Coordinates of C-alpha atoms in Angstrom, one line a residue:
M18 CA 126.3 113.4 99.8
F19 CA 123.0 113.3 100.4
P20 CA 120.3 111.0 100.6
C21 CA 118.8 108.6 97.8
G22 CA 116.0 111.8 96.1
F23 CA 117.2 114.0 97.9
G24 CA 114.9 116.9 96.1
D25 CA 112.3 115.5 94.6
Q26 CA 110.7 115.0 97.5
P27 CA 110.2 117.1 100.9
W28 CA 113.1 116.0 104.0
L29 CA 113.9 116.7 107.7
I30 CA 117.2 117.9 108.4
Q31 CA 118.5 118.0 112.0
A32 CA 121.7 120.0 112.5
R33 CA 123.8 119.0 115.5
G34 CA 126.1 122.3 116.5
S35 CA 128.5 121.3 118.3
D36 CA 127.1 118.0 119.8
K37 CA 127.8 116.0 116.3
E38 CA 129.7 116.8 113.3
A39 CA 126.7 114.6 111.2
Q40 CA 123.2 116.1 110.3
M41 CA 120.0 113.3 110.0
F42 CA 118.0 113.3 106.8
V43 CA 114.7 111.9 108.0
N44 CA 112.3 111.2 105.0
P45 CA 108.6 112.0 106.7
L46 CA 106.9 109.8 103.7
N47 CA 108.5 106.5 105.0
G48 CA 110.8 107.5 108.3
S49 CA 113.9 106.5 107.0
I50 CA 116.9 108.0 108.8
E51 CA 120.1 108.4 107.3
E52 CA 123.1 110.1 108.6
R53 CA 125.2 112.6 106.3
N54 CA 128.4 114.4 107.2
I55 CA 128.2 118.0 105.6
Y56 CA 131.3 119.9 106.6
E57 CA 129.6 123.4 105.8
M58 CA 126.8 122.5 108.6
H59 CA 129.8 121.1 111.1
G60 CA 129.0 123.3 114.3
Q61 CA 126.6 124.4 112.8
L62 CA 122.1 126.2 114.4
C63 CA 119.6 126.2 111.8
L64 CA 117.5 128.9 112.6
S65 CA 115.6 129.3 109.8
R66 CA 115.4 128.0 106.1
F67 CA 113.9 129.8 103.0
E68 CA 113.5 128.4 100.1
D69 CA 116.9 126.5 99.1
W70 CA 118.5 128.5 101.6
L71 CA 119.3 128.1 105.3
F72 CA 120.1 130.2 107.8
L73 CA 122.8 129.2 110.0
V74 CA 124.6 130.0 113.3
D75 CA 128.0 128.8 114.3
D76 CA 127.3 127.1 118.2
L77 CA 130.6 129.0 119.3
S78 CA 131.0 131.8 117.8
D79 CA 127.5 132.9 116.9
D80 CA 128.9 134.2 113.3
C81 CA 125.9 133.7 111.0
F82 CA 125.4 133.2 107.0
L83 CA 122.9 131.4 104.5
L84 CA 123.8 128.4 102.4
N85 CA 122.5 126.4 99.5
I86 CA 121.3 122.9 101.4
Y87 CA 121.3 121.8 97.3
S88 CA 124.7 123.8 95.8
L89 CA 126.4 124.3 99.6
T90 CA 126.5 128.3 98.2
R91 CA 127.6 130.1 101.3
I92 CA 126.6 133.9 101.4
D93 CA 128.9 135.1 105.1
L94 CA 126.1 137.5 106.9
P95 CA 127.8 140.6 109.0
P96 CA 127.8 139.7 112.9
I97 CA 124.3 140.1 114.8
E98 CA 124.5 142.2 118.0
E99 CA 121.4 140.9 119.8
P100 CA 121.2 137.7 121.3
F101 CA 119.2 135.2 119.2
S102 CA 117.9 134.5 122.3
S103 CA 116.1 138.0 121.8
L104 CA 114.9 137.5 117.7
G105 CA 111.9 136.1 117.2
V106 CA 109.9 135.5 113.7
R107 CA 112.2 135.5 110.7
T108 CA 111.9 135.8 106.7
L109 CA 112.9 136.9 103.3
T110 CA 112.1 138.7 100.3
S111 CA 113.6 136.5 98.4
S112 CA 116.4 135.0 96.7
P113 CA 119.8 135.7 98.6
T114 CA 121.0 135.9 95.0
S115 CA 119.2 138.6 94.0
P116 CA 120.4 142.8 94.4
D117 CA 117.5 143.3 96.5
C118 CA 117.3 140.7 98.8
T119 CA 116.5 141.1 102.5
I120 CA 116.9 139.2 105.7
I121 CA 114.7 140.3 108.0
F122 CA 114.0 139.7 111.9
L123 CA 111.4 140.3 114.5
G124 CA 112.0 141.9 118.3
M125 CA 110.7 139.0 120.2
E126 CA 110.1 140.7 123.6
E127 CA 111.1 144.9 122.1
N128 CA 109.6 146.1 119.3
F129 CA 111.9 146.3 116.3
L130 CA 112.4 145.0 113.1
L131 CA 116.2 143.6 112.3
F132 CA 117.5 143.6 108.8
C133 CA 120.4 143.5 106.1
H134 CA 120.9 142.7 102.6
P135 CA 123.7 139.8 102.0
C136 CA 125.8 142.9 101.2
D137 CA 125.7 145.1 103.9
T138 CA 128.3 145.3 106.2
E139 CA 126.1 145.6 109.5
W140 CA 122.4 145.0 110.7
T141 CA 119.9 147.6 111.1
K142 CA 117.2 148.1 114.0
L143 CA 114.0 149.6 113.5
P144 CA 111.7 150.4 116.0
V145 CA 108.2 149.5 114.6
D146 CA 104.8 150.7 116.7
F147 CA 103.2 147.5 117.4
D148 CA 103.4 144.9 119.9
V149 CA 105.9 142.2 118.0
D150 CA 105.0 139.8 121.1
G151 CA 101.7 138.9 119.8
A152 CA 103.6 137.7 116.2
R153 CA 102.9 134.8 114.3
N154 CA 104.5 134.8 111.8
M155 CA 105.9 136.5 109.2
L156 CA 106.4 137.1 104.8
A157 CA 106.8 139.3 102.3
Y158 CA 105.0 139.4 98.7
N159 CA 104.9 142.3 96.4
G160 CA 107.1 144.5 97.7
N161 CA 105.0 144.9 101.4
L162 CA 105.7 143.1 104.3
Y163 CA 103.6 141.2 106.1
V164 CA 102.8 140.6 109.7
V165 CA 101.1 137.8 111.7
L166 CA 99.5 139.0 114.9
D167 CA 97.1 136.8 118.0
D168 CA 94.2 138.1 116.8
I169 CA 95.4 137.6 113.1
E170 CA 94.9 141.2 112.6
I171 CA 97.2 142.0 109.9
I172 CA 99.9 144.8 109.6
D173 CA 101.8 145.5 106.2
L174 CA 105.0 147.3 106.5
A175 CA 106.9 148.3 102.8
R176 CA 110.0 146.4 102.3
P177 CA 113.4 148.4 102.6
I178 CA 115.0 149.2 99.7
Q179 CA 118.4 151.3 101.3
N180 CA 119.4 151.8 104.8
D181 CA 119.9 155.6 103.4
E182 CA 116.3 155.4 101.7
L183 CA 114.2 153.9 104.2
L184 CA 111.7 156.3 105.6
T185 CA 111.7 157.6 102.0
S186 CA 110.7 154.1 101.2
F187 CA 108.2 153.1 104.2
E188 CA 106.7 156.6 103.1
T189 CA 106.1 156.4 99.6
I190 CA 105.4 152.5 99.2
A191 CA 102.8 152.3 101.6
R192 CA 100.7 155.8 100.9
S193 CA 100.6 154.5 97.1
E194 CA 99.2 151.0 98.5
V195 CA 96.4 152.2 100.3
C196 CA 95.9 155.4 98.0
Q197 CA 95.0 153.1 94.9
K198 CA 93.3 150.0 97.0
G199 CA 91.6 151.4 99.4
C200 CA 92.5 148.4 102.2
G201 CA 93.0 150.2 104.9
M202 CA 94.1 153.2 106.7
V203 CA 97.8 154.6 107.3
K204 CA 99.2 155.3 110.9
K205 CA 102.1 157.0 112.1
D206 CA 103.8 157.6 115.0
E207 CA 106.3 160.6 114.6
N208 CA 108.6 159.7 116.8
V209 CA 108.6 156.6 115.3
T210 CA 110.9 155.5 111.7
G211 CA 108.2 153.9 110.1
I212 CA 104.3 153.1 108.8
Y213 CA 102.1 150.3 109.6
I214 CA 99.0 149.9 107.7
S215 CA 95.9 148.0 109.7
M216 CA 94.3 146.3 106.5
P217 CA 90.5 144.0 106.3
L218 CA 90.4 140.4 106.5
T219 CA 88.7 140.5 103.5
N220 CA 91.2 142.5 101.1
L221 CA 93.7 140.2 101.7
P222 CA 95.1 138.6 99.0
I223 CA 93.8 134.7 99.0
D224 CA 97.6 133.1 98.5
I225 CA 98.3 135.2 101.8
V226 CA 95.4 133.2 103.8
Q227 CA 96.5 129.9 102.6
S228 CA 100.1 131.0 103.9
I229 CA 98.9 131.6 106.9
S230 CA 96.0 129.2 107.1
E231 CA 98.9 126.4 106.6
Q232 CA 101.0 127.3 109.4
L233 CA 97.7 127.4 112.4
P234 CA 96.5 124.8 114.1
L235 CA 93.7 122.6 112.5
K236 CA 91.0 123.8 114.8
D237 CA 92.1 127.3 114.0
S238 CA 92.4 126.4 110.3
V239 CA 88.7 125.6 110.5
R240 CA 87.9 129.5 112.3
L241 CA 89.5 131.1 109.8
R242 CA 87.2 129.2 106.8
G243 CA 84.3 130.8 108.9
V244 CA 85.3 134.4 107.8
C245 CA 83.5 135.1 105.1
K246 CA 82.3 133.3 102.2
F247 CA 85.0 132.8 99.6
W248 CA 87.8 132.0 101.9
A249 CA 85.3 128.8 102.6
K250 CA 85.5 128.5 98.8
Q251 CA 89.3 129.0 98.5
L252 CA 90.8 127.3 101.4
P253 CA 91.2 123.6 101.7
D254 CA 88.9 121.8 104.5
P255 CA 91.2 120.5 107.5
M256 CA 88.9 118.0 107.6
K257 CA 89.1 116.4 104.2
E258 CA 93.1 117.2 104.7
E259 CA 93.5 115.5 107.8
P260 CA 91.2 112.6 108.2
M261 CA 92.6 110.9 110.6
W262 CA 94.6 111.6 113.9
L263 CA 96.3 109.2 116.8
M264 CA 95.0 110.9 120.1
S265 CA 97.8 110.7 123.1
C266 CA 96.7 111.6 126.5
P267 CA 99.7 111.6 129.2
K268 CA 98.1 109.7 132.6
K269 CA 96.9 112.8 134.6
C270 CA 97.1 115.9 132.7
G271 CA 94.9 118.3 131.2
T272 CA 95.7 118.4 128.2
C273 CA 95.9 115.8 125.0
Q274 CA 98.1 115.5 121.7
M275 CA 96.9 114.9 117.9
Y276 CA 99.6 113.5 115.5
S277 CA 98.9 113.3 111.7
P278 CA 100.2 110.4 110.2
W279 CA 100.3 112.2 107.2
K280 CA 102.3 114.8 107.7
G281 CA 103.8 114.5 111.1
K282 CA 101.7 117.8 112.3
Q283 CA 100.8 117.0 116.1
F284 CA 98.8 119.9 117.9
T285 CA 97.8 120.3 121.6
L286 CA 94.1 120.0 122.6
N287 CA 92.8 121.6 126.7
L288 CA 91.0 118.7 128.2
K289 CA 91.3 120.8 131.8
G290 CA 87.8 121.3 131.9
H291 CA 86.5 118.1 131.7
Y292 CA 88.2 116.2 134.3
S293 CA 90.9 117.6 137.3
S294 CA 94.1 116.4 136.6
D295 CA 94.4 115.0 139.5
V296 CA 92.1 111.7 138.0
P297 CA 94.0 109.3 135.8
I298 CA 92.0 108.7 132.3
R299 CA 92.2 106.0 130.0
L300 CA 91.0 106.2 126.4
L301 CA 89.5 102.9 125.3
F302 CA 86.9 103.5 122.1
S303 CA 86.6 106.2 119.2
K304 CA 84.3 106.4 116.4
D305 CA 83.1 109.2 114.3
G306 CA 85.1 111.8 117.0
W307 CA 83.4 110.6 119.9
I308 CA 85.9 109.0 122.9
L309 CA 85.1 106.4 125.2
M310 CA 86.7 107.5 127.9
L311 CA 87.5 106.1 131.8
K312 CA 88.3 108.2 134.5
G313 CA 89.7 106.8 137.8
S314 CA 88.4 103.1 137.6
D315 CA 84.3 103.0 137.7
L316 CA 83.5 106.4 136.0
I317 CA 83.2 105.9 132.0
C318 CA 82.3 109.6 130.2
L319 CA 80.9 110.3 126.3
M320 CA 83.1 113.2 125.0
N321 CA 84.4 114.3 121.7
P322 CA 87.3 116.7 122.1
F323 CA 86.6 118.8 119.3
T324 CA 82.9 120.2 119.8
N325 CA 83.6 119.7 124.3
D326 CA 80.3 118.1 124.4
F327 CA 80.7 115.3 127.0
H328 CA 78.6 113.4 129.1
H329 CA 79.0 111.2 132.0
L330 CA 77.9 107.4 132.0
P331 CA 76.5 106.1 135.3
I332 CA 79.0 104.6 137.7
L333 CA 80.4 101.0 137.6
E334 CA 79.7 98.5 140.6
D335 CA 82.7 97.5 140.0
D336 CA 86.2 98.6 138.4
Y337 CA 86.5 98.7 134.8
C338 CA 87.7 95.2 133.6
Y339 CA 86.8 94.5 130.3
N340 CA 88.5 93.2 126.9
G341 CA 87.1 95.3 125.4
I342 CA 84.9 98.0 125.2
A343 CA 82.5 100.0 122.7
F344 CA 79.0 101.8 121.5
S345 CA 76.5 102.1 118.5
C346 CA 76.8 105.7 117.5
P347 CA 77.6 108.6 119.1
P348 CA 75.4 110.2 122.1
K349 CA 74.2 113.3 119.5
N350 CA 72.0 110.6 118.1
S351 CA 70.6 109.9 122.1
T352 CA 67.7 107.4 121.5
N353 CA 70.0 104.3 119.4
C354 CA 73.3 105.2 121.2
T355 CA 74.7 101.7 123.4
V356 CA 77.3 100.8 125.2
F357 CA 78.7 97.4 125.2
A358 CA 81.5 95.8 126.8
I359 CA 82.4 92.4 127.3
V360 CA 85.0 89.8 129.0
S361 CA 85.7 86.6 128.7
P362 CA 88.1 84.0 130.3
P363 CA 90.8 82.0 128.9
R364 CA 89.1 79.1 128.7
G365 CA 85.9 80.5 127.0
D366 CA 83.3 79.0 128.8
F367 CA 81.1 81.8 130.1
T368 CA 81.1 85.5 128.5
R369 CA 80.0 88.0 131.0
I370 CA 78.9 92.0 129.6
I371 CA 77.5 94.8 130.4
A372 CA 75.6 97.3 128.5
W373 CA 74.2 100.7 128.7
H374 CA 71.3 102.3 126.7
Y375 CA 71.1 105.8 126.9
G376 CA 68.9 107.9 129.0
Q377 CA 68.9 105.0 131.7
E378 CA 70.3 105.1 135.4
E379 CA 72.3 102.0 134.8
W380 CA 73.8 99.1 133.8
L381 CA 72.6 96.5 132.9
E382 CA 75.6 93.5 133.7
M383 CA 74.4 89.8 132.1
Q384 CA 76.6 86.5 132.0
F385 CA 76.4 83.7 129.8
D386 CA 77.3 80.6 129.5
N387 CA 79.0 79.8 126.1
D388 CA 77.6 76.5 123.7
L389 CA 81.2 76.6 122.2
P390 CA 84.7 78.1 123.6
F391 CA 85.1 81.7 123.5
S392 CA 88.0 82.9 124.8
G393 CA 88.1 86.5 125.0
T394 CA 91.1 89.1 123.8
D395 CA 91.7 93.1 123.9
N396 CA 90.3 94.5 121.6
N397 CA 87.2 96.4 120.2
P398 CA 83.5 95.0 119.9
V399 CA 82.1 96.2 116.3
F400 CA 79.0 97.8 116.3
F401 CA 77.9 95.7 112.6
D402 CA 74.1 95.3 110.9
G403 CA 72.4 96.7 114.4
E404 CA 74.8 93.9 116.4
F405 CA 78.1 94.1 118.4
Y406 CA 80.8 91.4 117.0
C407 CA 83.8 90.2 118.8
L408 CA 86.8 88.4 118.0
G409 CA 88.2 86.1 120.4
R410 CA 91.8 84.2 120.1
Y411 CA 91.1 81.4 118.3
G412 CA 89.4 83.9 115.9
N413 CA 85.6 83.1 116.0
L414 CA 82.8 85.5 116.0
G415 CA 80.0 86.0 119.0
V416 CA 77.6 88.2 118.8
F417 CA 75.5 90.8 120.8
N418 CA 72.4 91.8 120.1
P419 CA 71.1 94.8 122.1
E420 CA 67.6 94.7 121.3
N421 CA 66.2 91.3 122.6
K422 CA 70.1 92.0 124.7
T423 CA 70.7 88.0 123.6
W424 CA 74.7 86.6 123.5
R425 CA 75.6 83.8 121.2
V426 CA 79.0 82.7 120.0
L427 CA 79.0 81.1 115.9
N428 CA 79.7 78.0 114.7
K429 CA 80.3 79.7 111.7
P430 CA 83.5 81.3 110.4
S431 CA 85.2 78.1 111.5
P432 CA 88.2 79.4 114.2
I433 CA 91.7 81.3 112.5
H434 CA 93.5 78.7 114.9
S435 CA 92.6 74.9 116.2
E436 CA 94.2 76.2 119.4
A437 CA 94.8 79.6 120.5
P438 CA 98.3 81.1 120.7
D439 CA 100.2 82.2 123.7
I440 CA 99.1 85.5 125.8
G441 CA 101.1 88.3 124.4
T442 CA 102.3 86.3 121.1
E443 CA 100.4 87.7 118.9
H444 CA 97.2 91.2 118.2
C445 CA 94.5 90.7 116.7
Y446 CA 91.9 92.9 115.3
L447 CA 88.1 93.3 113.9
L448 CA 86.8 95.8 112.4
E449 CA 84.3 96.9 109.2
C450 CA 85.6 97.9 106.2
D451 CA 83.6 99.0 102.5
G452 CA 80.1 97.1 104.3
E453 CA 82.6 93.7 105.3
L454 CA 83.7 92.2 108.2
I455 CA 87.8 92.4 108.7
S456 CA 89.5 90.4 110.9
V457 CA 94.0 91.6 111.4
F458 CA 96.0 89.2 112.8
R459 CA 99.4 90.5 113.4
A460 CA 102.9 88.6 115.6
F461 CA 103.8 91.2 118.2
N462 CA 107.2 91.5 116.5
M463 CA 105.9 92.2 113.5
E464 CA 107.4 88.7 111.3
Y465 CA 103.6 88.3 110.2
L466 CA 100.5 89.9 109.6
R467 CA 97.3 88.3 107.8
V468 CA 94.8 90.0 106.9
F469 CA 90.5 88.4 106.4
K470 CA 87.7 89.0 105.0
L471 CA 84.8 87.5 106.1
D472 CA 82.3 85.9 103.2
R473 CA 79.1 85.8 104.1
S474 CA 77.4 83.7 101.8
N475 CA 79.8 81.2 103.4
M476 CA 80.0 82.6 106.5
A477 CA 84.0 81.7 105.7
W478 CA 87.2 83.4 106.5
N479 CA 89.5 84.7 103.2
L480 CA 92.8 85.0 103.5
F481 CA 93.0 88.9 102.0
E482 CA 96.2 90.5 100.3
D483 CA 95.4 93.5 98.6
L484 CA 93.6 96.4 100.1
G485 CA 92.9 97.8 96.9
D486 CA 92.4 101.2 97.7
A487 CA 91.7 100.8 101.5
T488 CA 94.3 102.0 104.6
L489 CA 93.9 100.6 107.7
F490 CA 94.8 102.1 110.9
L491 CA 94.9 99.4 113.8
D492 CA 94.9 99.2 117.1
Y493 CA 93.4 97.2 119.8
R494 CA 90.6 100.2 121.5
T495 CA 90.3 101.1 117.6
S496 CA 90.7 100.2 114.8
I497 CA 89.2 101.4 111.2
A498 CA 89.5 101.0 107.4
R499 CA 89.0 104.2 105.6
N500 CA 89.5 104.9 101.4
L501 CA 91.4 107.6 100.6
P502 CA 92.4 110.3 98.2
R503 CA 96.2 109.7 98.2
K504 CA 97.3 107.4 96.7
S505 CA 100.7 106.7 98.6
F506 CA 98.9 105.8 101.9
R507 CA 96.4 103.8 99.9
N508 CA 97.2 99.6 100.7
K509 CA 98.8 99.7 103.8
V510 CA 98.2 99.4 107.3
F511 CA 98.4 101.7 110.4
L512 CA 99.9 101.1 114.1
P513 CA 99.7 103.4 116.6
R514 CA 103.3 103.7 117.1
L515 CA 105.5 106.5 116.0
H516 CA 109.5 107.5 116.0
D517 CA 111.2 107.3 119.2
E518 CA 113.2 110.9 118.5
T519 CA 111.1 112.6 116.2
N520 CA 107.8 111.8 117.2
E521 CA 106.6 112.0 113.9
T522 CA 106.5 109.6 111.4
T523 CA 104.0 106.6 112.2
F524 CA 104.9 102.8 111.7
Y525 CA 103.2 101.3 108.6
Y526 CA 102.3 97.5 106.8
C527 CA 102.4 97.9 103.3
M528 CA 100.3 94.9 101.7
K529 CA 101.7 95.4 98.8
T530 CA 105.3 94.2 99.4
G531 CA 104.1 93.0 102.5
M532 CA 107.1 94.3 104.3
H533 CA 106.9 97.0 106.9
N534 CA 109.2 100.2 107.0
P535 CA 110.7 101.3 108.4
N536 CA 112.9 99.2 111.2
F537 CA 109.9 97.9 114.0
K538 CA 112.0 98.2 116.2
I539 CA 112.7 101.8 116.9
F540 CA 108.5 102.8 116.8
R541 CA 107.0 103.1 120.2
E542 CA 103.6 103.2 120.4
P543 CA 103.0 107.1 122.2
Y544 CA 100.8 106.4 126.3
N545 CA 97.2 106.3 126.1
C546 CA 96.6 106.6 122.9
V547 CA 93.9 106.1 120.1
W548 CA 93.0 106.8 116.3
L549 CA 90.6 109.4 116.3
E550 CA 88.2 110.8 113.1
P551 CA 88.1 114.4 113.5
Q552 CA 83.7 115.1 113.7
F553 CA 83.0 119.2 114.4
Q554 CA 79.5 118.5 115.0

């Protein structure tokens, strides 16, 4: 009934309600998608998951029950009179097979708790003395119920045991916790049946803090580590946990989407402070967390979307129309920052270049006649050993020296192709990997992908069949090679293509097997995207 490997690794299960009887199972580790027909889930919507249990609601009748996804054991629950649209965050205090199990919902607009036990005949509604509109997470721990609000204030509610002992249970447990641990002040409103405790954050158990951190966007996870030194030591560094992102920006919008190829995780960054939503932008290149961005048709900017740093470069005399662009280092090293762009016609008889050094008030424009043909292709240069290296359509190299402002086409290495492939049939990329230059050539339809390493002693391209611990992230705007701690991602090549249904699975090619998994055709490239390594400094 279940896909192969189900239970040994995480899966995404899509319940489709009455729209379709079959359920979709997505493996986020390899992007495989399978359909299974589970009778118990027919016509059901899934509102939540509690470990192995799903909270399912009938799409038509609103009847609800708990279903164990492995054993398919079903536990019916009393009907919920409240509209499901009025219910917000929810949790389960323990396994439904436990006698003290309680299913708890928070209201979305009204300040109340809704809860029941699996053996109850009805749900109990209890007013609470805090604004549930700001609630973002809720979990049970050591007999208490913790609610996380927008401002990361922690509300501690003692967990209800029995309906007829509700008030006694709240008072006894809450007060005893405060008296024994001194973790906060008990606040009670005589008109409200309940008690809550406002706790100092530093007294919160570290496993609760870790659970909170996992639910936060990347930027807020970084801020959470800065609350105190103890948290900074105990919480994982999200910078190391998420070393690479795929950034995507709509043509006219003040926000961008960030996708993680590791977990299918995504969040939104607001860029409205940097440009008008009426001005189209185009992502050109990224390095060390900084991005080259084109505003309109003639204004290039350098920006770090994580730190909000922003630099306008001089206006271009003509509209931007270059094969590739790159910069040597971020503008924080202002004296060394050079931006370089190149264009060469298909014949390869000349090359046109523009360059800008930090502090200059205009671009330097240059044109060079080529001694050897150099046909430009859409991929960005690589700043390597103090010079900008460019890869042509033949597979040969051109080099620009920003110090003496010279351009040369190398006679070695010999070109990969004796004749340039037809435009649009092949993509090529140039990148640095562990102090070496790597070139990659792939067919447009992924019929082949070849990786070459430059043998600098003989100045020759050697076919490279194994990346070892390295992972390549390829794109004509930015290509990056990194050695990553996750073994499952090593020796793979990632492309900026996401599954068109989930937008959470990234396409990759495995160098070891020579296979790309999953199917290349069902993946689409997000509009206006670039690979990006986060830097918060």
